Short mmCIF file of C-alpha atoms in Angstrom, two decimals:
data_model
loop_
_atom_site.label_atom_id
_atom_site.label_comp_id
_atom_site.label_asym_id
_atom_site.label_seq_id
_atom_site.Cartn_x
_atom_site.Cartn_y
_atom_site.Cartn_z
CA UNK A 7 26.73 -7.88 23.88
CA UNK A 8 27.77 -7.65 20.27
CA UNK A 9 30.81 -5.86 19.00
CA UNK A 10 30.52 -3.02 16.53
CA UNK A 11 31.15 -5.07 13.39
CA UNK A 12 28.72 -7.72 14.61
CA UNK A 13 26.08 -5.10 15.27
CA UNK A 14 26.65 -3.74 11.82
CA UNK A 15 26.25 -7.16 10.23
CA UNK A 16 23.13 -7.80 12.26
CA UNK A 17 21.68 -4.51 11.09
CA UNK A 18 22.49 -5.33 7.48
CA UNK A 19 20.96 -8.77 7.85
CA UNK A 20 17.74 -7.44 9.36
CA UNK A 21 17.41 -4.89 6.61
CA UNK A 22 18.11 -7.47 3.94
CA UNK A 23 15.47 -9.83 5.30
CA UNK A 24 13.01 -6.99 5.66
CA UNK A 25 13.51 -5.97 2.04
CA UNK A 26 13.07 -9.56 0.91
CA UNK A 27 9.79 -9.79 2.79
CA UNK A 28 8.65 -6.54 1.28
CA UNK A 29 9.46 -7.74 -2.22
CA UNK A 30 7.51 -10.96 -1.65
CA UNK A 31 4.63 -8.94 -0.27
CA UNK A 32 4.48 -6.44 -3.09
CA UNK A 33 4.81 -9.01 -5.85
CA UNK A 34 2.33 -11.39 -4.29
CA UNK A 35 4.64 -14.36 -3.94
CA UNK A 36 3.25 -17.40 -2.23
CA UNK A 37 6.47 -19.01 -1.03
CA UNK A 38 4.93 -19.61 2.37
CA UNK A 39 7.60 -21.86 3.83
CA UNK A 40 10.30 -19.34 3.08
CA UNK A 41 8.22 -16.51 4.47
CA UNK A 42 7.59 -18.47 7.66
CA UNK A 43 11.29 -19.21 8.08
CA UNK A 44 12.46 -15.67 7.51
CA UNK A 45 9.51 -13.99 9.21
CA UNK A 46 9.59 -16.13 12.32
CA UNK A 47 13.22 -15.37 12.90
CA UNK A 48 12.72 -11.66 12.31
CA UNK A 49 9.80 -11.51 14.70
CA UNK A 50 11.37 -13.53 17.47
CA UNK A 51 14.89 -12.18 17.39
CA UNK A 52 14.80 -8.74 15.82
CA UNK A 53 11.39 -7.32 16.60
CA UNK A 54 12.76 -4.12 18.04
CA UNK A 55 14.65 -3.21 14.88
CA UNK A 56 11.60 -3.45 12.66
CA UNK A 57 9.70 -0.50 14.06
CA UNK A 58 6.25 -0.03 12.66
CA UNK A 59 6.93 -2.46 9.83
CA UNK A 60 6.36 -5.25 12.29
CA UNK A 61 2.58 -5.13 11.95
CA UNK A 62 2.52 -5.72 8.25
CA UNK A 63 5.11 -8.44 8.69
CA UNK A 64 2.87 -10.08 11.29
CA UNK A 65 0.08 -10.12 8.73
CA UNK A 66 2.30 -11.55 6.01
CA UNK A 67 3.77 -14.22 8.27
CA UNK A 68 0.38 -15.15 9.64
CA UNK A 69 -1.04 -15.87 6.21
CA UNK A 70 2.07 -17.87 5.32
CA UNK A 71 1.78 -19.78 8.59
CA UNK A 72 -1.80 -20.71 7.76
CA UNK A 73 -0.53 -22.06 4.45
CA UNK A 74 2.00 -24.23 6.26
CA UNK A 75 -0.44 -25.39 8.96
CA UNK A 76 1.56 -23.60 11.62
CA UNK A 77 -1.39 -22.68 13.78
CA UNK A 78 0.82 -21.83 16.75
CA UNK A 79 2.64 -19.14 14.83
CA UNK A 80 -0.56 -17.89 13.21
CA UNK A 81 -2.25 -17.62 16.59
CA UNK A 82 0.59 -15.64 18.16
CA UNK A 83 0.73 -13.24 15.20
CA UNK A 84 -3.02 -12.78 15.40
CA UNK A 85 -2.85 -12.04 19.12
CA UNK A 86 -0.24 -9.36 18.59
CA UNK A 87 -2.29 -7.75 15.84
CA UNK A 88 -5.49 -7.91 17.87
CA UNK A 89 -3.77 -6.25 20.78
CA UNK A 90 -2.50 -3.39 18.62
CA UNK A 91 -5.58 -2.90 16.41
CA UNK A 92 -8.55 -4.07 18.47
CA UNK A 93 -11.37 -2.91 16.20
CA UNK A 94 -9.81 -3.37 12.83
CA UNK A 95 -11.68 -5.04 9.98
CA UNK A 96 -8.42 -6.07 8.46
CA UNK A 97 -7.49 -8.00 11.59
CA UNK A 98 -10.96 -9.51 11.75
CA UNK A 99 -10.47 -10.82 8.25
CA UNK A 100 -7.25 -12.48 9.35
CA UNK A 101 -9.08 -14.10 12.25
CA UNK A 102 -11.63 -15.36 9.74
CA UNK A 103 -8.87 -16.79 7.55
CA UNK A 104 -7.53 -18.69 10.52
CA UNK A 105 -10.99 -20.17 11.13
CA UNK A 106 -11.09 -21.15 7.48
CA UNK A 107 -7.75 -22.91 7.86
CA UNK A 108 -9.23 -24.86 10.75
CA UNK A 109 -12.22 -25.66 8.52
CA UNK A 110 -14.59 -23.90 10.92
CA UNK A 111 -16.48 -22.44 8.00
CA UNK A 112 -19.65 -21.52 9.89
CA UNK A 113 -17.74 -19.42 12.39
CA UNK A 114 -15.70 -17.82 9.63
CA UNK A 115 -18.84 -16.93 7.72
CA UNK A 116 -20.37 -15.34 10.81
CA UNK A 117 -17.26 -13.23 11.26
CA UNK A 118 -17.28 -12.05 7.66
CA UNK A 119 -20.97 -11.26 7.85
CA UNK A 120 -20.36 -9.06 10.85
CA UNK A 121 -17.68 -7.16 8.93
CA UNK A 122 -20.05 -6.68 6.00
CA UNK A 123 -22.80 -5.44 8.25
CA UNK A 124 -20.50 -2.78 9.52
CA UNK A 125 -19.04 -1.89 6.15
CA UNK A 126 -20.93 -3.13 3.08
CA UNK A 127 -18.15 -2.02 0.74
CA UNK A 128 -15.55 -4.27 2.31
CA UNK A 129 -14.42 -6.33 -0.65
CA UNK A 130 -11.98 -8.51 1.29
CA UNK A 131 -14.72 -10.08 3.42
CA UNK A 132 -16.89 -10.80 0.38
CA UNK A 133 -14.03 -12.48 -1.40
CA UNK A 134 -13.24 -14.64 1.62
CA UNK A 135 -16.84 -15.81 1.69
CA UNK A 136 -16.55 -16.85 -1.93
CA UNK A 137 -13.32 -18.69 -1.13
CA UNK A 138 -15.15 -20.59 1.59
CA UNK A 139 -17.75 -21.72 -0.94
CA UNK A 140 -14.97 -22.84 -3.21
CA UNK A 141 -13.20 -24.70 -0.42
CA UNK A 142 -16.43 -26.50 0.37
CA UNK A 143 -16.70 -27.58 -3.23
CA UNK A 144 -19.87 -25.59 -3.90
CA UNK A 145 -18.70 -24.41 -7.31
CA UNK A 146 -22.00 -23.26 -8.75
CA UNK A 147 -22.77 -21.17 -5.70
CA UNK A 148 -19.29 -19.75 -5.73
CA UNK A 149 -19.76 -18.84 -9.39
CA UNK A 150 -23.06 -17.18 -8.67
CA UNK A 151 -21.71 -15.17 -5.74
CA UNK A 152 -18.66 -14.16 -7.71
CA UNK A 153 -20.80 -12.97 -10.60
CA UNK A 154 -22.83 -10.82 -8.23
CA UNK A 155 -19.66 -9.45 -6.72
CA UNK A 156 -18.24 -8.61 -10.13
CA UNK A 157 -21.42 -6.83 -11.13
CA UNK A 158 -20.69 -4.32 -8.42
CA UNK A 159 -16.92 -4.28 -8.57
CA UNK A 160 -16.22 -4.58 -12.26
CA UNK A 161 -12.60 -3.62 -11.88
CA UNK A 162 -11.43 -6.38 -9.56
CA UNK A 163 -8.94 -8.31 -11.65
CA UNK A 164 -8.20 -10.94 -9.07
CA UNK A 165 -11.90 -11.79 -9.07
CA UNK A 166 -12.08 -12.05 -12.86
CA UNK A 167 -9.18 -14.48 -12.83
CA UNK A 168 -10.75 -16.58 -10.10
CA UNK A 169 -14.00 -16.67 -12.05
CA UNK A 170 -12.20 -17.81 -15.20
CA UNK A 171 -10.64 -20.66 -13.22
CA UNK A 172 -14.03 -21.68 -11.84
CA UNK A 173 -15.57 -21.69 -15.30
CA UNK A 174 -12.72 -23.75 -16.72
CA UNK A 175 -13.29 -26.31 -13.99
CA UNK A 176 -16.94 -26.43 -14.95
CA UNK A 177 -15.96 -26.72 -18.63
CA UNK A 178 -17.88 -23.56 -19.46
CA UNK A 179 -15.22 -22.34 -21.84
CA UNK A 180 -17.20 -19.55 -23.45
CA UNK A 181 -17.67 -17.78 -20.15
CA UNK A 182 -14.08 -18.44 -19.13
CA UNK A 183 -13.00 -16.77 -22.37
CA UNK A 184 -15.11 -13.74 -21.48
CA UNK A 185 -13.36 -13.40 -18.12
CA UNK A 186 -9.95 -13.74 -19.72
CA UNK A 187 -10.91 -11.08 -22.26
CA UNK A 188 -11.56 -8.69 -19.38
CA UNK A 189 -8.09 -9.44 -18.07
CA UNK A 190 -6.48 -9.01 -21.48
CA UNK A 191 -8.23 -5.69 -21.87
CA UNK A 192 -6.92 -4.33 -18.61
CA UNK A 193 -3.45 -5.86 -18.99
CA UNK A 194 -2.71 -5.83 -22.70
CA UNK A 195 0.99 -6.52 -22.20
CA UNK A 196 0.65 -9.56 -19.98
CA UNK A 197 1.64 -12.54 -22.10
CA UNK A 198 0.20 -15.06 -19.65
CA UNK A 199 -3.36 -13.84 -20.08
CA UNK A 200 -3.01 -14.02 -23.88
CA UNK A 201 -1.69 -17.55 -23.59
CA UNK A 202 -4.47 -18.69 -21.25
CA UNK A 203 -7.07 -17.15 -23.53
CA UNK A 204 -5.56 -18.92 -26.51
CA UNK A 205 -5.63 -22.22 -24.63
CA UNK A 206 -9.31 -21.80 -23.81
CA UNK A 207 -10.09 -21.00 -27.43
CA UNK A 208 -8.08 -24.02 -28.55
CA UNK A 209 -10.03 -26.22 -26.14
CA UNK A 210 -13.31 -24.90 -27.45
CA UNK A 211 -12.32 -26.13 -30.87
CA UNK A 212 -13.78 -25.33 -34.26
CA UNK A 213 -12.07 -23.50 -37.06
CA UNK A 214 -12.79 -19.95 -35.91
CA UNK A 215 -11.63 -20.66 -32.38
CA UNK A 216 -8.48 -22.37 -33.62
CA UNK A 217 -7.65 -19.31 -35.70
CA UNK A 218 -8.17 -17.07 -32.70
CA UNK A 219 -6.07 -19.42 -30.60
CA UNK A 220 -3.26 -19.27 -33.09
CA UNK A 221 -3.39 -15.49 -33.18
CA UNK A 222 -3.30 -15.16 -29.42
CA UNK A 223 -0.51 -17.70 -29.04
CA UNK A 224 1.44 -15.60 -31.51
CA UNK A 225 0.65 -12.47 -29.53
CA UNK A 226 1.82 -14.12 -26.32
CA UNK A 227 5.06 -15.04 -28.04
CA UNK A 228 5.42 -11.53 -29.34
CA UNK A 229 5.05 -10.18 -25.82
CA UNK A 230 7.44 -12.75 -24.40
CA UNK A 231 9.70 -14.65 -26.74
CA UNK A 232 10.47 -17.27 -24.13
CA UNK A 233 6.95 -18.57 -23.55
CA UNK A 234 7.48 -22.18 -24.65
CA UNK A 235 3.91 -23.12 -23.95
CA UNK A 236 2.71 -20.51 -26.39
CA UNK A 237 5.21 -21.75 -28.95
CA UNK A 238 3.88 -25.29 -28.71
CA UNK A 239 0.34 -23.91 -28.75
CA UNK A 240 1.12 -22.01 -31.94
CA UNK A 241 2.45 -25.19 -33.52
CA UNK A 242 -0.58 -27.25 -32.47
CA UNK A 243 -3.21 -24.75 -33.60
CA UNK A 244 -1.48 -24.09 -36.93
CA UNK A 245 -1.13 -27.83 -37.58
CA UNK A 246 -4.74 -28.50 -36.79
CA UNK A 247 -5.97 -25.75 -39.07
CA UNK A 248 -3.70 -26.99 -41.86
CA UNK A 249 -5.04 -30.51 -41.44
CA UNK A 250 -8.67 -29.51 -41.50
CA UNK A 251 -10.44 -30.48 -44.74
CA UNK A 252 -12.60 -27.38 -44.79
CA UNK A 253 -9.93 -24.77 -45.34
CA UNK A 254 -8.90 -23.13 -48.56
CA UNK A 255 -5.55 -23.89 -50.11
CA UNK A 256 -4.12 -20.52 -49.22
CA UNK A 257 -5.06 -20.86 -45.55
CA UNK A 258 -3.58 -24.33 -45.53
CA UNK A 259 -0.35 -23.11 -47.02
CA UNK A 260 -0.08 -20.27 -44.54
CA UNK A 261 -0.68 -22.52 -41.58
CA UNK A 262 1.84 -25.07 -42.76
CA UNK A 263 4.31 -22.24 -42.96
CA UNK A 264 3.49 -21.15 -39.41
CA UNK A 265 3.77 -24.68 -38.10
CA UNK A 266 7.11 -25.18 -39.82
CA UNK A 267 8.43 -21.96 -38.33
CA UNK A 268 7.27 -23.03 -34.89
CA UNK A 269 8.98 -26.39 -35.33
CA UNK A 270 12.26 -24.76 -36.24
CA UNK A 271 12.05 -22.48 -33.20
CA UNK A 272 11.30 -25.41 -30.90
CA UNK A 273 14.30 -27.33 -32.23
CA UNK A 274 16.46 -24.28 -31.78
CA UNK A 275 15.31 -23.93 -28.20
CA UNK A 276 16.08 -27.54 -27.36
CA UNK A 277 19.46 -27.33 -29.00
CA UNK A 278 20.30 -24.22 -27.06
CA UNK A 279 19.11 -25.86 -23.87
CA UNK A 280 21.74 -28.51 -23.75
CA UNK A 281 24.67 -27.15 -25.61
CA UNK A 282 27.48 -29.63 -25.39
CA UNK A 283 25.70 -32.00 -23.08
CA UNK A 284 25.63 -35.51 -24.43
CA UNK A 285 22.18 -36.44 -23.14
CA UNK A 286 20.75 -33.51 -24.93
CA UNK A 287 21.25 -35.07 -28.29
CA UNK A 288 18.67 -37.65 -27.26
CA UNK A 289 16.14 -35.09 -26.12
CA UNK A 290 16.56 -33.03 -29.28
CA UNK A 291 15.95 -36.13 -31.33
CA UNK A 292 12.93 -36.99 -29.16
CA UNK A 293 11.43 -33.56 -29.76
CA UNK A 294 11.94 -33.86 -33.50
CA UNK A 295 10.34 -37.26 -33.58
CA UNK A 296 7.42 -36.00 -31.50
CA UNK A 297 6.86 -33.10 -33.82
CA UNK A 298 7.01 -35.35 -36.85
CA UNK A 299 4.51 -37.75 -35.41
CA UNK A 300 2.16 -34.92 -34.61
CA UNK A 301 2.59 -33.44 -38.00
CA UNK A 302 -0.52 -34.03 -39.99
CA UNK A 303 0.71 -34.65 -43.48
CA UNK A 304 -0.60 -32.63 -46.35
CA UNK A 305 -2.56 -34.57 -48.81
CA UNK B 18 20.84 45.74 -6.87
CA UNK B 19 23.86 44.62 -4.94
CA UNK B 20 23.91 47.27 -2.30
CA UNK B 21 26.46 47.29 0.51
CA UNK B 22 26.32 44.04 2.44
CA UNK B 23 24.64 44.45 5.79
CA UNK B 24 26.19 42.81 8.79
CA UNK B 25 23.57 41.39 11.08
CA UNK B 26 23.98 40.90 14.78
CA UNK B 27 24.77 37.26 15.41
CA UNK B 28 22.26 37.15 18.22
CA UNK B 29 19.62 37.46 15.51
CA UNK B 30 20.76 34.10 14.28
CA UNK B 31 20.64 32.60 17.74
CA UNK B 32 17.42 34.11 19.00
CA UNK B 33 15.35 34.57 15.86
CA UNK B 34 16.31 32.34 12.98
CA UNK B 35 16.76 29.13 14.92
CA UNK B 36 13.74 29.55 17.22
CA UNK B 37 11.49 30.14 14.23
CA UNK B 38 12.75 26.94 12.61
CA UNK B 39 12.09 24.95 15.76
CA UNK B 40 8.67 26.51 16.30
CA UNK B 41 7.59 25.74 12.77
CA UNK B 42 8.88 22.22 12.97
CA UNK B 43 7.22 21.33 16.23
CA UNK B 44 3.95 22.97 15.31
CA UNK B 45 3.99 20.90 12.15
CA UNK B 46 4.48 17.67 14.06
CA UNK B 47 1.78 18.70 16.50
CA UNK B 48 -0.57 19.35 13.61
CA UNK B 49 0.12 15.91 12.23
CA UNK B 50 -0.84 14.14 15.44
CA UNK B 51 -3.88 16.34 16.07
CA UNK B 52 -5.13 15.65 12.58
CA UNK B 53 -4.72 11.95 13.12
CA UNK B 54 -6.71 12.18 16.34
CA UNK B 55 -9.69 13.99 14.95
CA UNK B 56 -9.66 12.31 11.60
CA UNK B 57 -12.55 10.02 10.83
CA UNK B 58 -12.72 7.62 7.93
CA UNK B 59 -14.83 8.75 5.07
CA UNK B 60 -17.70 6.38 4.50
CA UNK B 61 -17.68 5.33 0.88
CA UNK B 62 -20.87 4.99 -0.99
CA UNK B 63 -21.16 1.59 -2.64
CA UNK B 64 -23.01 2.97 -5.62
CA UNK B 65 -20.33 5.57 -6.29
CA UNK B 66 -17.53 3.04 -6.14
CA UNK B 67 -19.40 0.75 -8.46
CA UNK B 68 -20.14 3.53 -10.95
CA UNK B 69 -16.60 4.78 -11.01
CA UNK B 70 -15.38 1.27 -11.79
CA UNK B 71 -17.91 0.94 -14.60
CA UNK B 72 -16.70 4.19 -16.11
CA UNK B 73 -13.14 2.97 -15.81
CA UNK B 74 -14.05 -0.25 -17.62
CA UNK B 75 -15.66 1.66 -20.43
CA UNK B 76 -12.61 3.83 -20.77
CA UNK B 77 -10.34 0.80 -20.88
CA UNK B 78 -12.58 -0.73 -23.52
CA UNK B 79 -12.07 2.34 -25.65
CA UNK B 80 -8.33 2.32 -25.18
CA UNK B 81 -7.49 -1.39 -25.24
CA UNK B 82 -10.44 -2.85 -27.09
CA UNK B 83 -8.20 -3.37 -30.07
CA UNK B 84 -6.55 -6.30 -28.33
CA UNK B 85 -9.84 -8.17 -28.15
CA UNK B 86 -11.41 -10.10 -30.99
CA UNK B 87 -13.86 -8.07 -32.99
CA UNK B 88 -16.90 -9.87 -31.70
CA UNK B 89 -15.92 -9.49 -28.04
CA UNK B 90 -15.41 -5.80 -28.51
CA UNK B 91 -18.75 -5.48 -30.27
CA UNK B 92 -20.48 -7.39 -27.49
CA UNK B 93 -19.11 -5.08 -24.84
CA UNK B 94 -19.81 -1.93 -26.81
CA UNK B 95 -23.32 -3.17 -27.27
CA UNK B 96 -23.66 -3.78 -23.54
CA UNK B 97 -22.79 -0.18 -22.86
CA UNK B 98 -24.29 1.70 -25.76
CA UNK B 99 -27.29 -0.19 -27.03
CA UNK B 100 -30.05 2.41 -27.55
CA UNK B 101 -32.58 0.37 -25.59
CA UNK B 102 -30.79 -1.81 -23.09
CA UNK B 103 -27.33 -0.28 -22.93
CA UNK B 104 -25.96 0.51 -19.52
CA UNK B 105 -25.29 4.16 -20.24
CA UNK B 106 -28.70 4.61 -21.73
CA UNK B 107 -30.70 2.70 -19.19
CA UNK B 108 -29.14 3.65 -15.89
CA UNK B 109 -30.10 6.95 -14.41
CA UNK B 110 -28.81 7.82 -10.98
CA UNK B 111 -30.69 10.01 -8.60
CA UNK B 112 -28.61 13.09 -8.16
CA UNK B 113 -28.79 15.00 -4.91
CA UNK B 114 -27.06 18.31 -5.45
CA UNK B 115 -24.64 18.51 -2.58
CA UNK B 116 -24.69 22.02 -1.29
CA UNK B 117 -21.45 22.44 0.60
CA UNK B 118 -23.03 24.88 2.99
CA UNK B 119 -25.85 22.72 4.20
CA UNK B 120 -24.38 19.23 3.91
CA UNK B 121 -23.25 18.46 7.46
CA UNK B 122 -20.42 16.03 6.74
CA UNK B 123 -18.59 18.27 4.30
CA UNK B 124 -19.10 21.18 6.63
CA UNK B 125 -17.43 19.42 9.53
CA UNK B 126 -14.62 18.24 7.27
CA UNK B 127 -14.03 21.76 6.06
CA UNK B 128 -14.07 23.07 9.59
CA UNK B 129 -11.62 20.46 10.77
CA UNK B 130 -9.33 21.17 7.86
CA UNK B 131 -9.38 24.88 8.58
CA UNK B 132 -8.85 24.37 12.26
CA UNK B 133 -5.80 22.20 11.94
CA UNK B 134 -4.08 23.94 9.09
CA UNK B 135 -5.06 27.49 8.44
CA UNK B 136 -5.68 28.57 12.00
CA UNK B 137 -2.31 27.64 13.48
CA UNK B 138 -0.57 29.14 10.48
CA UNK B 139 -2.34 32.46 10.93
CA UNK B 140 -1.93 32.50 14.68
CA UNK B 141 1.70 31.66 14.72
CA UNK B 142 2.46 33.86 11.75
CA UNK B 143 0.82 36.76 13.51
CA UNK B 144 2.59 36.06 16.77
CA UNK B 145 5.95 35.86 15.08
CA UNK B 146 5.23 39.05 13.25
CA UNK B 147 4.44 40.75 16.54
CA UNK B 148 7.22 39.17 18.57
CA UNK B 149 10.02 39.38 16.05
CA UNK B 150 9.26 42.62 14.32
CA UNK B 151 11.22 45.70 13.49
CA UNK B 152 14.44 44.12 12.31
CA UNK B 153 15.84 42.32 9.34
CA UNK B 154 16.15 38.60 9.83
CA UNK B 155 17.85 37.16 6.82
CA UNK B 156 18.66 37.59 3.18
CA UNK B 157 17.33 35.45 0.41
CA UNK B 158 20.16 34.38 -1.91
CA UNK B 159 18.55 35.65 -5.10
CA UNK B 160 17.67 39.23 -6.07
CA UNK B 161 14.04 40.28 -5.82
CA UNK B 162 12.17 43.17 -7.34
CA UNK B 163 10.85 46.09 -5.39
CA UNK B 164 7.30 44.80 -5.58
CA UNK B 165 8.15 42.14 -3.03
CA UNK B 166 9.17 44.70 -0.46
CA UNK B 167 5.86 45.38 1.25
CA UNK B 168 5.16 41.65 1.38
CA UNK B 169 8.46 40.46 2.72
CA UNK B 170 9.54 43.39 4.81
CA UNK B 171 6.61 43.87 7.15
CA UNK B 172 7.61 46.18 9.95
CA UNK B 173 10.77 47.46 8.33
CA UNK B 174 10.13 50.91 6.94
CA UNK B 175 13.24 51.47 4.87
CA UNK B 176 12.82 52.58 1.30
CA UNK B 177 16.38 52.01 0.26
CA UNK B 178 16.68 48.52 1.66
CA UNK B 179 17.26 45.77 -0.87
CA UNK B 180 14.21 43.57 -1.31
CA UNK B 181 16.32 40.50 -0.66
CA UNK B 182 16.48 41.32 3.04
CA UNK B 183 13.38 39.86 4.61
CA UNK B 184 11.63 40.00 7.91
CA UNK B 185 10.98 37.16 10.30
CA UNK B 186 7.43 36.59 9.09
CA UNK B 187 8.67 35.68 5.65
CA UNK B 188 11.32 33.45 7.20
CA UNK B 189 8.48 31.68 8.98
CA UNK B 190 6.55 31.09 5.77
CA UNK B 191 9.70 29.90 4.06
CA UNK B 192 10.07 27.35 6.80
CA UNK B 193 6.48 26.14 6.59
CA UNK B 194 7.02 25.06 3.02
CA UNK B 195 10.65 24.14 3.31
CA UNK B 196 10.27 21.71 6.17
CA UNK B 197 7.97 19.52 4.08
CA UNK B 198 10.74 17.10 3.18
CA UNK B 199 11.84 16.98 6.80
CA UNK B 200 8.37 15.84 7.75
CA UNK B 201 8.48 13.12 5.12
CA UNK B 202 11.75 11.92 6.57
CA UNK B 203 10.48 11.77 10.13
CA UNK B 204 6.80 11.07 9.89
CA UNK B 205 6.89 8.91 6.81
CA UNK B 206 4.96 9.53 3.63
CA UNK B 207 1.40 10.66 3.75
CA UNK B 208 1.68 12.85 6.80
CA UNK B 209 -0.83 15.47 7.75
CA UNK B 210 1.73 18.15 8.45
CA UNK B 211 2.36 18.49 4.76
CA UNK B 212 0.49 21.66 3.88
CA UNK B 213 1.20 21.86 0.20
CA UNK B 214 -0.01 18.32 -0.31
CA UNK B 215 -3.31 19.27 1.29
CA UNK B 216 -3.73 22.13 -1.11
CA UNK B 217 -2.83 19.83 -3.97
CA UNK B 218 -5.39 17.31 -2.72
CA UNK B 219 -8.13 19.86 -2.83
CA UNK B 220 -7.53 20.34 -6.51
CA UNK B 221 -7.17 16.73 -7.55
CA UNK B 222 -9.85 15.51 -5.15
CA UNK B 223 -12.53 16.23 -7.69
CA UNK B 224 -10.86 13.98 -10.23
CA UNK B 225 -10.63 10.99 -7.93
CA UNK B 226 -14.07 10.87 -6.44
CA UNK B 227 -17.11 10.50 -8.63
CA UNK B 228 -18.12 13.75 -10.23
CA UNK B 229 -21.25 14.95 -8.50
CA UNK B 230 -23.39 14.12 -11.48
CA UNK B 231 -22.93 10.53 -12.61
CA UNK B 232 -25.50 10.97 -15.34
CA UNK B 233 -23.34 13.53 -17.06
CA UNK B 234 -20.35 11.24 -16.77
CA UNK B 235 -22.36 8.41 -18.28
CA UNK B 236 -23.46 10.58 -21.17
CA UNK B 237 -19.97 11.74 -22.03
CA UNK B 238 -18.67 8.19 -21.77
CA UNK B 239 -21.45 7.03 -24.09
CA UNK B 240 -20.49 9.60 -26.68
CA UNK B 241 -16.84 8.69 -26.45
CA UNK B 242 -17.58 4.99 -26.86
CA UNK B 243 -19.94 5.51 -29.81
CA UNK B 244 -17.24 6.88 -32.03
CA UNK B 245 -14.65 4.21 -31.28
CA UNK B 246 -13.99 1.75 -34.08
CA UNK B 247 -12.42 -1.65 -33.59
CA UNK B 248 -9.08 -1.96 -35.31
CA UNK B 249 -7.71 -5.33 -34.36
CA UNK B 250 -4.13 -5.18 -33.19
CA UNK B 251 -3.58 -8.85 -33.92
CA UNK B 252 -4.35 -8.62 -37.63
CA UNK B 253 -0.81 -9.40 -38.75
CA UNK B 254 0.66 -10.72 -35.57
CA UNK B 255 2.06 -13.91 -37.13
CA UNK B 256 3.93 -12.02 -39.84
CA UNK B 257 5.29 -9.58 -37.28
CA UNK B 258 6.34 -12.43 -35.03
CA UNK B 259 7.99 -14.59 -37.63
CA UNK B 260 10.15 -12.05 -39.35
CA UNK B 261 12.94 -12.91 -36.96
CA UNK B 262 14.07 -15.76 -34.74
CA UNK B 263 12.84 -15.90 -31.18
CA UNK B 264 15.14 -14.51 -28.55
CA UNK B 265 15.64 -17.22 -25.94
CA UNK B 266 18.13 -15.31 -23.85
CA UNK B 267 17.56 -15.96 -20.19
CA UNK B 268 15.39 -19.01 -20.71
CA UNK B 269 18.17 -21.44 -19.89
CA UNK B 270 20.33 -20.89 -16.90
#
């Protein structure tokens, strides 16, 4: 029996944990160990205070448990969900995910197929099937299935991103760039997509692609001043263009200017990073030396 | 028209005002659960979903195409609008004009909607009008014009009575709409007892689902895309970026 202040604290704690879980859920965090810790305690100790939220927490904790190989926890969550929602496709998908975690891919596939037979528009089951192909290492089949899926569901951004990753792994950079373009189009203010696109263009190489890479690195920086990767990317692409023998003098001059600006910003960042710390002087010097060695001298 | 203030019998408050509130409230909650019971999921047509996403993509291309390189934009515009092989030119969907009278699924939906919402409202409104008639129930706090009198003062035949004094039927209707936020508090968002939301849904429903004629939608989208020019947003991005130092605030903890 808890006293009033203890009850109050318990209530506050439950609410706080519940809000944390909701934040992780809505922003798609994958901190599975944390979710398992918090979620397990909430479910075991404070189930009654959660009300109807408990079902979505079961789902969240189950997926996190699969990530952490906690099959016991995943199984108990699944049982509770099955008991409450016996005919649900959503729960069936979770059962399929558990089979995937146990590497019983055939059984998982059968389950997903049964969902699709019942409801051909169920995108979750189709995406799980593609994940199975990826887990089995069948990249080309996964790519093919994903392309077919995207033909029907052109708006699925998660799928476009997955496809871009698959293409990058296969070194098909042109197609990866196409996928990233779709993402940039739908999320013009997301600096990470700009940066990834620029990196793909940089990898493709060639003067035109380097120019595009430089532009999109700059755009990523414009959207988020703190993207260090984009800053280095800007420096690299500008330096490479400046060093290329095929460019005009004006282009060379411009790119040297861009590279110099990037260098100054990088030094500034490193100096700010370790204000007053003695070791930092070494790292600042190291960065300067690195940049100098990379600097392709003008002839 | 601030006439002399009427003093109402306090038993009106006890036996009329409060019961009507409770009746409305509980009928609303009942409606919510009944709707949940007889509600069946709408089966979505794969083709419609796919088409609506394609139209959305085309619209996004028009709006945000300027963030893509010129060639990528041209490639996509070509995919949609090419006179021979473009999507909007090539794809023709078979259109079955959906007559709301004969189409069975919409008919049952309409019937269910009427049954759960309109019917109880009429029944209970009528019963209240019959049971609690002949006296003034309450006064609305703002002055009303005379034109509201016949509407709000059913059963009270007094010519000189201020229009602000209303009968129990109008108190009932006030409750139906007023208790909306109470339902949200108790039943959570998205509850079926929320009448005004249902009426709102009927108006916006057309915008969400595919318009009945996808071909027309394709044609208008084609026209809209034709006239869009590509003006690259990244033309001067380096100059814009480098006019000032980068702001690293928050990068280092």
